[in-house]
Amino acid sequence: MTELVDTALERIHSSANLADLEAVRVDVLGRKGVLAQLSKDMGKLTSEERVQRGKFINAAKQSLEGAYDALKAKFESEALAARLDAEWLDLTVPAPGPKRGALHPVTLIQWEIEDLFRSMGFSVLDGPEVETEHHNFDALNIPPDHPARDMQDTFWLEGHHLLRTHTSPVQVRGMEKLGPPLKMIAPGRVFRNESVDASHEHTFYQLEGMMIDKDVSVGNLIYFMKTLLTAIFHREVTVRLRPGFFPFVEPGFELDIRCLICGGPGCPVCKQSGWVELLPCGLVNPHVLRSSGIDPKEWNGFAFGLGLTRLVMMRYAIDDIRWLQSGDLRFLGQFA
Ligand code: PHE
């Protein structure tokens, strides 16, 4: 009997961890364990023997349970110590600073150009992205049957509304609201129903400009455009002026710049031509002035529409327009 108890004690002591110990407990102290075995033949004993056996069992129970409890407590405190060790925090370590966000490159350049034009006395105007057909087309001398409407694939909405295809409707709003003389720019988001590739997006940014005064000439226009481009690129940029047709300007021009990504030989951004159409412009068509209530005999002006998105791509040598709308933090983080 003593041997049985000793073996059981030894088994308890030889368990290496809590899981071991639990298995041993089932074997030794459980329903089929040593103590149960010792009580099995109690019925056959004399009352004298039964008293002795009872004492023995009690003593065995005490020593087995005592050994079990002690070892269990030891394992548990070791586990706790290990956990405390692993989860220890050094509260004196300085916290890492907040991560700084970055402005979108379009915002960066937009703000730069706004500052430049403000310094030359221009107001910065805003207009709605959901426009009326009137402001986006009719008031700009583009009547419903005019072929120029096909040049701008339009997202039409209900009730003669649309997503503005250019920032030029803000010219109309500026003339209606402020009247002449007028010096304004209007940066903003525009939309066209285009299939998307490296140089086309359905959503992009333009920056419109307009000046109305007495005796405004193409000379004034060229002066402002040169000032603008020098300020933006901080370097000599090769430009060329071609005649360009827009119903709201007459004469109209296309101002191209040498592709700043490839420098001339051709790449996807300049569609292999070496030139990038950057800036359509011209003198405001008298029809446009008249439809906004301005007398073209008294006033005239120039207007330009800068492709802000394209300009950003040139300035930062971004070779795929899709990056700009991607929301990809690896891209955006570079402008911090
Ligand atoms: N609104 C024209 C476009 O988006 C650009 C433009 C603006 C042309 C101003 C001339 C003058 O195509």
Short mmCIF file of C-alpha atoms and ligand atoms in Angstrom, two decimals:
data_model
loop_
_atom_site.label_atom_id
_atom_site.label_comp_id
_atom_site.label_asym_id
_atom_site.label_seq_id
_atom_site.Cartn_x
_atom_site.Cartn_y
_atom_site.Cartn_z
CA MET A 1 0.00 0.00 0.00
CA THR A 2 2.73 2.38 0.98
CA GLU A 3 4.43 1.56 -2.28
CA LEU A 4 1.35 2.46 -4.26
CA VAL A 5 1.24 5.86 -2.56
CA ASP A 6 4.97 6.42 -3.04
CA THR A 7 4.72 5.68 -6.79
CA ALA A 8 1.80 8.09 -7.02
CA LEU A 9 3.77 10.77 -5.18
CA GLU A 10 6.69 10.23 -7.50
CA ARG A 11 4.44 10.63 -10.52
CA ILE A 12 3.14 13.90 -9.17
CA HIS A 13 6.66 15.21 -8.62
CA SER A 14 7.84 14.14 -12.04
CA SER A 15 5.28 16.24 -13.93
CA ALA A 16 7.00 19.01 -15.83
CA ASN A 17 4.16 21.50 -16.26
CA LEU A 18 0.51 22.24 -15.53
CA ALA A 19 -0.76 20.02 -18.33
CA ASP A 20 1.32 17.05 -17.11
CA LEU A 21 0.16 17.66 -13.60
CA GLU A 22 -3.48 17.70 -14.61
CA ALA A 23 -3.10 14.33 -16.35
CA VAL A 24 -1.45 12.91 -13.25
CA ARG A 25 -4.23 14.28 -11.05
CA VAL A 26 -6.84 12.39 -13.04
CA ASP A 27 -4.79 9.17 -12.78
CA VAL A 28 -3.89 9.49 -9.11
CA LEU A 29 -6.63 11.43 -7.38
CA GLY A 30 -9.48 10.69 -9.79
CA ARG A 31 -12.29 8.17 -9.55
CA LYS A 32 -10.04 5.28 -10.55
CA GLY A 33 -6.96 6.61 -8.78
CA VAL A 34 -4.84 5.25 -5.94
CA LEU A 35 -7.18 6.43 -3.19
CA ALA A 36 -10.14 4.79 -4.88
CA GLN A 37 -8.16 1.56 -5.18
CA LEU A 38 -7.29 1.67 -1.48
CA SER A 39 -10.96 1.98 -0.55
CA LYS A 40 -12.12 -0.72 -2.94
CA ASP A 41 -11.95 -3.71 -0.59
CA MET A 42 -13.04 -1.84 2.58
CA GLY A 43 -16.19 -3.95 2.72
CA LYS A 44 -14.15 -7.10 3.30
CA LEU A 45 -12.16 -5.69 6.24
CA THR A 46 -12.86 -6.11 9.94
CA SER A 47 -13.92 -2.96 11.74
CA GLU A 48 -10.48 -2.79 13.38
CA GLU A 49 -8.75 -2.98 9.98
CA ARG A 50 -11.22 -0.55 8.53
CA VAL A 51 -10.28 2.10 11.09
CA GLN A 52 -6.61 1.64 10.31
CA ARG A 53 -7.22 1.66 6.58
CA GLY A 54 -9.27 4.79 6.96
CA LYS A 55 -6.45 6.54 8.76
CA PHE A 56 -3.99 5.39 6.14
CA ILE A 57 -6.19 6.62 3.30
CA ASN A 58 -6.65 9.98 4.98
CA ALA A 59 -2.91 10.39 5.46
CA ALA A 60 -2.27 9.31 1.84
CA LYS A 61 -4.94 11.71 0.61
CA GLN A 62 -3.35 14.55 2.53
CA SER A 63 0.13 13.93 1.28
CA LEU A 64 -0.94 13.36 -2.36
CA GLU A 65 -3.19 16.40 -2.42
CA GLY A 66 -0.61 18.46 -0.58
CA ALA A 67 2.04 17.52 -3.17
CA TYR A 68 -0.39 18.23 -5.99
CA ASP A 69 -1.43 21.64 -4.61
CA ALA A 70 2.13 22.72 -3.93
CA LEU A 71 3.29 21.81 -7.40
CA LYS A 72 0.23 23.39 -9.00
CA ALA A 73 0.88 26.65 -7.15
CA LYS A 74 4.52 26.54 -8.23
CA PHE A 75 3.65 26.02 -11.92
CA GLU A 76 1.02 28.74 -11.81
CA SER A 77 3.30 31.31 -10.28
CA GLU A 78 5.99 30.41 -12.82
CA ALA A 79 3.47 30.87 -15.65
CA LEU A 80 2.39 34.22 -14.24
CA ALA A 81 6.00 35.36 -13.87
CA ALA A 82 6.72 34.34 -17.48
CA ARG A 83 3.66 36.22 -18.67
CA LEU A 84 4.51 39.34 -16.73
CA ASP A 85 7.97 39.14 -18.17
CA ALA A 86 6.70 38.81 -21.72
CA GLU A 87 4.06 41.54 -21.40
CA TRP A 88 6.22 44.00 -19.60
CA LEU A 89 5.96 47.55 -20.90
CA ASP A 90 8.57 50.19 -20.47
CA LEU A 91 6.41 53.20 -19.79
CA THR A 92 9.39 55.50 -19.83
CA VAL A 93 10.10 54.96 -23.55
CA PRO A 94 9.08 58.15 -25.43
CA ALA A 95 5.99 57.63 -27.64
CA PRO A 96 6.53 57.72 -31.41
CA GLY A 97 5.37 61.03 -32.90
CA PRO A 98 2.15 61.26 -34.97
CA LYS A 99 2.50 60.29 -38.63
CA ARG A 100 2.29 63.39 -40.80
CA GLY A 101 -0.05 63.36 -43.77
CA ALA A 102 0.78 65.00 -47.08
CA LEU A 103 -1.15 67.29 -49.36
CA HIS A 104 -2.17 65.84 -52.71
CA PRO A 105 0.13 67.07 -55.49
CA VAL A 106 -2.85 68.66 -57.26
CA THR A 107 -3.58 70.69 -54.12
CA LEU A 108 0.08 71.71 -53.83
CA ILE A 109 0.21 73.11 -57.36
CA GLN A 110 -3.29 74.55 -57.20
CA TRP A 111 -2.37 76.57 -54.11
CA GLU A 112 0.86 77.73 -55.73
CA ILE A 113 -0.98 79.01 -58.80
CA GLU A 114 -3.70 80.60 -56.68
CA ASP A 115 -1.03 82.53 -54.77
CA LEU A 116 0.59 83.66 -57.99
CA PHE A 117 -2.66 84.95 -59.50
CA ARG A 118 -3.81 86.55 -56.26
CA SER A 119 -0.56 88.48 -56.25
CA MET A 120 -1.52 89.79 -59.71
CA GLY A 121 -4.97 90.91 -58.51
CA PHE A 122 -7.08 87.92 -59.57
CA SER A 123 -9.94 86.54 -57.47
CA VAL A 124 -10.19 82.78 -56.89
CA LEU A 125 -13.74 81.62 -57.66
CA ASP A 126 -15.48 78.35 -57.01
CA GLY A 127 -18.39 76.82 -58.91
CA PRO A 128 -20.60 73.73 -58.66
CA GLU A 129 -19.49 70.38 -60.06
CA VAL A 130 -23.07 69.58 -61.02
CA GLU A 131 -23.77 72.25 -63.61
CA THR A 132 -26.60 73.35 -65.81
CA GLU A 133 -26.46 72.79 -69.53
CA HIS A 134 -26.72 76.57 -69.82
CA HIS A 135 -23.53 77.36 -67.87
CA ASN A 136 -21.50 74.45 -69.20
CA PHE A 137 -22.47 74.85 -72.88
CA ASP A 138 -25.05 77.39 -74.06
CA ALA A 139 -23.62 80.49 -72.37
CA LEU A 140 -20.20 79.51 -73.74
CA ASN A 141 -21.48 79.70 -77.30
CA ILE A 142 -21.98 75.94 -77.57
CA PRO A 143 -25.66 75.50 -78.54
CA PRO A 144 -27.28 72.02 -78.44
CA ASP A 145 -26.57 71.14 -82.07
CA HIS A 146 -22.99 72.42 -81.98
CA PRO A 147 -20.36 69.81 -82.93
CA ALA A 148 -18.13 71.07 -80.09
CA ARG A 149 -20.42 69.29 -77.65
CA ASP A 150 -19.13 66.01 -79.02
CA MET A 151 -15.56 67.02 -78.11
CA GLN A 152 -16.47 66.72 -74.46
CA ASP A 153 -18.06 63.38 -73.68
CA THR A 154 -20.53 64.39 -71.06
CA PHE A 155 -22.00 62.64 -68.04
CA TRP A 156 -25.59 63.82 -68.33
CA LEU A 157 -27.83 64.01 -65.29
CA GLU A 158 -31.57 64.54 -65.04
CA GLY A 159 -33.27 67.78 -66.00
CA HIS A 160 -30.60 69.34 -68.26
CA HIS A 161 -27.99 69.00 -65.53
CA LEU A 162 -24.58 67.46 -66.05
CA LEU A 163 -21.20 66.93 -64.41
CA ARG A 164 -19.24 69.92 -65.63
CA THR A 165 -16.90 68.94 -68.45
CA HIS A 166 -14.62 71.92 -67.87
CA THR A 167 -14.13 74.82 -65.44
CA SER A 168 -15.30 77.33 -68.08
CA PRO A 169 -18.84 77.53 -66.62
CA VAL A 170 -17.22 79.36 -63.70
CA GLN A 171 -16.27 82.10 -66.20
CA VAL A 172 -19.96 82.52 -66.87
CA ARG A 173 -20.80 82.54 -63.17
CA GLY A 174 -18.03 85.08 -62.55
CA MET A 175 -19.30 87.40 -65.29
CA GLU A 176 -22.90 87.06 -64.10
CA LYS A 177 -22.05 87.69 -60.48
CA LEU A 178 -19.20 90.18 -60.56
CA GLY A 179 -19.42 91.84 -63.99
CA PRO A 180 -16.55 93.76 -65.62
CA PRO A 181 -13.76 94.56 -65.04
CA LEU A 182 -12.98 91.03 -63.95
CA LYS A 183 -9.80 89.11 -63.13
CA MET A 184 -10.56 85.63 -61.93
CA ILE A 185 -9.27 82.09 -61.80
CA ALA A 186 -11.31 78.99 -60.99
CA PRO A 187 -9.56 75.75 -60.10
CA GLY A 188 -11.70 72.65 -59.91
CA ARG A 189 -12.63 69.10 -60.65
CA VAL A 190 -14.14 68.22 -64.02
CA PHE A 191 -15.60 65.05 -65.49
CA ARG A 192 -15.66 63.39 -68.87
CA ASN A 193 -17.09 60.12 -69.98
CA GLU A 194 -13.79 58.77 -71.30
CA SER A 195 -12.20 55.35 -71.24
CA VAL A 196 -9.35 55.47 -68.76
CA ASP A 197 -5.70 54.90 -69.70
CA ALA A 198 -2.26 56.30 -68.77
CA SER A 199 -3.22 59.77 -69.97
CA HIS A 200 -7.04 59.85 -69.68
CA GLU A 201 -9.21 59.90 -66.59
CA HIS A 202 -12.95 60.41 -66.23
CA THR A 203 -12.18 62.82 -63.38
CA PHE A 204 -9.43 65.41 -63.50
CA TYR A 205 -8.59 68.99 -62.61
CA GLN A 206 -8.47 72.21 -64.57
CA LEU A 207 -7.71 75.76 -63.67
CA GLU A 208 -9.65 78.36 -65.57
CA GLY A 209 -8.56 81.94 -65.90
CA MET A 210 -10.28 85.02 -67.28
CA MET A 211 -9.57 88.69 -67.50
CA ILE A 212 -12.08 91.23 -68.77
CA ASP A 213 -11.20 94.87 -69.10
CA LYS A 214 -10.89 97.59 -71.72
CA ASP A 215 -8.49 96.88 -74.61
CA VAL A 216 -7.25 93.45 -73.51
CA SER A 217 -5.00 91.98 -76.20
CA VAL A 218 -3.28 88.74 -77.15
CA GLY A 219 -0.13 90.46 -75.82
CA ASN A 220 -1.69 90.57 -72.34
CA LEU A 221 -2.66 86.92 -72.65
CA ILE A 222 0.87 85.86 -73.62
CA TYR A 223 2.36 87.90 -70.79
CA PHE A 224 0.21 86.18 -68.16
CA MET A 225 0.78 82.73 -69.64
CA LYS A 226 4.56 83.22 -69.69
CA THR A 227 4.52 84.45 -66.10
CA LEU A 228 2.46 81.45 -65.13
CA LEU A 229 4.68 78.84 -66.80
CA THR A 230 7.94 80.33 -65.51
CA ALA A 231 6.54 80.34 -61.97
CA ILE A 232 5.31 76.77 -62.20
CA PHE A 233 8.32 75.08 -63.73
CA HIS A 234 11.06 77.24 -62.19
CA ARG A 235 12.94 76.86 -65.45
CA GLU A 236 12.92 77.59 -69.14
CA VAL A 237 10.06 75.68 -70.76
CA THR A 238 9.79 75.34 -74.51
CA VAL A 239 6.33 76.33 -75.70
CA ARG A 240 4.55 76.50 -79.01
CA LEU A 241 1.35 78.26 -79.91
CA ARG A 242 -1.02 76.74 -82.46
CA PRO A 243 -4.39 77.98 -83.60
CA GLY A 244 -7.04 76.15 -81.62
CA PHE A 245 -10.79 76.14 -81.86
CA PHE A 246 -13.08 76.68 -78.89
CA PRO A 247 -16.48 78.28 -79.47
CA PHE A 248 -16.02 80.64 -76.52
CA VAL A 249 -12.76 82.23 -77.72
CA GLU A 250 -11.86 84.02 -80.93
CA PRO A 251 -9.07 83.86 -81.87
CA GLY A 252 -8.32 80.65 -79.99
CA PHE A 253 -4.94 79.02 -79.38
CA GLU A 254 -3.41 75.83 -78.09
CA LEU A 255 -0.33 76.39 -76.02
CA ASP A 256 1.83 73.25 -75.95
CA ILE A 257 4.94 72.63 -73.89
CA ARG A 258 7.84 70.30 -74.61
CA CYS A 259 7.15 67.07 -72.73
CA LEU A 260 9.06 67.34 -69.47
CA ILE A 261 9.00 63.59 -68.93
CA CYS A 262 10.76 62.45 -72.10
CA GLY A 263 12.09 65.84 -73.22
CA GLY A 264 11.04 65.26 -76.83
CA PRO A 265 11.57 61.74 -78.18
CA GLY A 266 8.08 60.60 -77.13
CA CYS A 267 6.52 58.67 -74.25
CA PRO A 268 3.04 57.50 -73.21
CA VAL A 269 2.21 60.82 -71.56
CA CYS A 270 2.84 62.92 -74.68
CA LYS A 271 1.42 60.13 -76.85
CA GLN A 272 4.85 59.80 -78.48
CA SER A 273 4.66 63.32 -79.90
CA GLY A 274 7.16 65.09 -77.62
CA TRP A 275 4.62 67.85 -76.96
CA VAL A 276 1.95 68.12 -74.33
CA GLU A 277 -1.16 70.18 -74.84
CA LEU A 278 -1.22 72.23 -71.70
CA LEU A 279 -3.09 75.37 -72.12
CA PRO A 280 -5.88 76.26 -74.51
CA CYS A 281 -6.61 79.97 -74.50
CA GLY A 282 -7.83 82.89 -76.55
CA LEU A 283 -9.75 86.14 -76.55
CA VAL A 284 -13.27 85.86 -75.17
CA ASN A 285 -15.81 85.51 -77.94
CA PRO A 286 -18.18 88.55 -78.06
CA HIS A 287 -21.17 86.15 -77.99
CA VAL A 288 -20.04 84.89 -74.62
CA LEU A 289 -19.71 88.39 -73.19
CA ARG A 290 -23.10 89.34 -74.55
CA SER A 291 -24.90 86.29 -73.16
CA SER A 292 -23.60 87.19 -69.71
CA GLY A 293 -24.82 90.77 -70.05
CA ILE A 294 -21.49 92.40 -70.89
CA ASP A 295 -21.31 94.81 -73.82
CA PRO A 296 -18.54 93.57 -76.17
CA LYS A 297 -18.21 97.05 -77.67
CA GLU A 298 -17.03 98.32 -74.33
CA TRP A 299 -15.23 95.32 -72.85
CA ASN A 300 -13.12 92.45 -74.03
CA GLY A 301 -10.89 89.86 -72.44
CA PHE A 302 -8.88 86.68 -72.55
CA ALA A 303 -9.53 83.25 -71.09
CA PHE A 304 -7.41 80.15 -70.60
CA GLY A 305 -8.04 76.65 -69.34
CA LEU A 306 -5.07 75.04 -67.70
CA GLY A 307 -4.99 71.25 -67.45
CA LEU A 308 -4.05 71.15 -63.80
CA THR A 309 -3.80 67.36 -63.66
CA ARG A 310 -1.54 67.25 -66.69
CA LEU A 311 0.57 70.04 -65.27
CA VAL A 312 1.06 68.11 -62.03
CA MET A 313 2.16 65.08 -64.05
CA MET A 314 4.71 67.18 -65.92
CA ARG A 315 6.00 68.88 -62.82
CA TYR A 316 6.50 65.67 -60.81
CA ALA A 317 7.23 63.38 -63.79
CA ILE A 318 4.24 61.13 -63.06
CA ASP A 319 3.86 58.83 -66.04
CA ASP A 320 0.36 57.49 -65.39
CA ILE A 321 -2.64 59.73 -64.66
CA ARG A 322 -4.33 56.92 -62.71
CA TRP A 323 -1.94 57.42 -59.79
CA LEU A 324 -3.59 60.73 -58.99
CA GLN A 325 -6.96 59.22 -58.14
CA SER A 326 -5.58 55.96 -56.75
CA GLY A 327 -5.56 57.00 -53.09
CA ASP A 328 -2.39 54.88 -52.85
CA LEU A 329 -0.44 56.02 -49.79
CA ARG A 330 2.87 54.90 -51.31
CA PHE A 331 2.23 57.47 -54.04
CA LEU A 332 0.80 60.22 -51.85
CA GLY A 333 3.47 59.88 -49.15
CA GLN A 334 6.09 61.10 -51.61
CA PHE A 335 4.70 64.63 -51.47
CA ALA A 336 5.09 65.04 -47.70
N1 PHE B 1 -12.73 74.79 -71.39
C1 PHE B 1 -11.86 74.29 -72.41
C2 PHE B 1 -11.73 72.79 -72.30
O1 PHE B 1 -11.84 72.25 -71.26
C3 PHE B 1 -10.51 74.91 -72.31
C4 PHE B 1 -10.44 76.39 -72.54
C5 PHE B 1 -10.66 77.28 -71.54
C6 PHE B 1 -10.17 76.88 -73.80
C7 PHE B 1 -10.56 78.62 -71.76
C8 PHE B 1 -10.07 78.22 -74.03
C9 PHE B 1 -10.28 79.09 -73.03
O2 PHE B 1 -11.52 72.12 -73.29
#
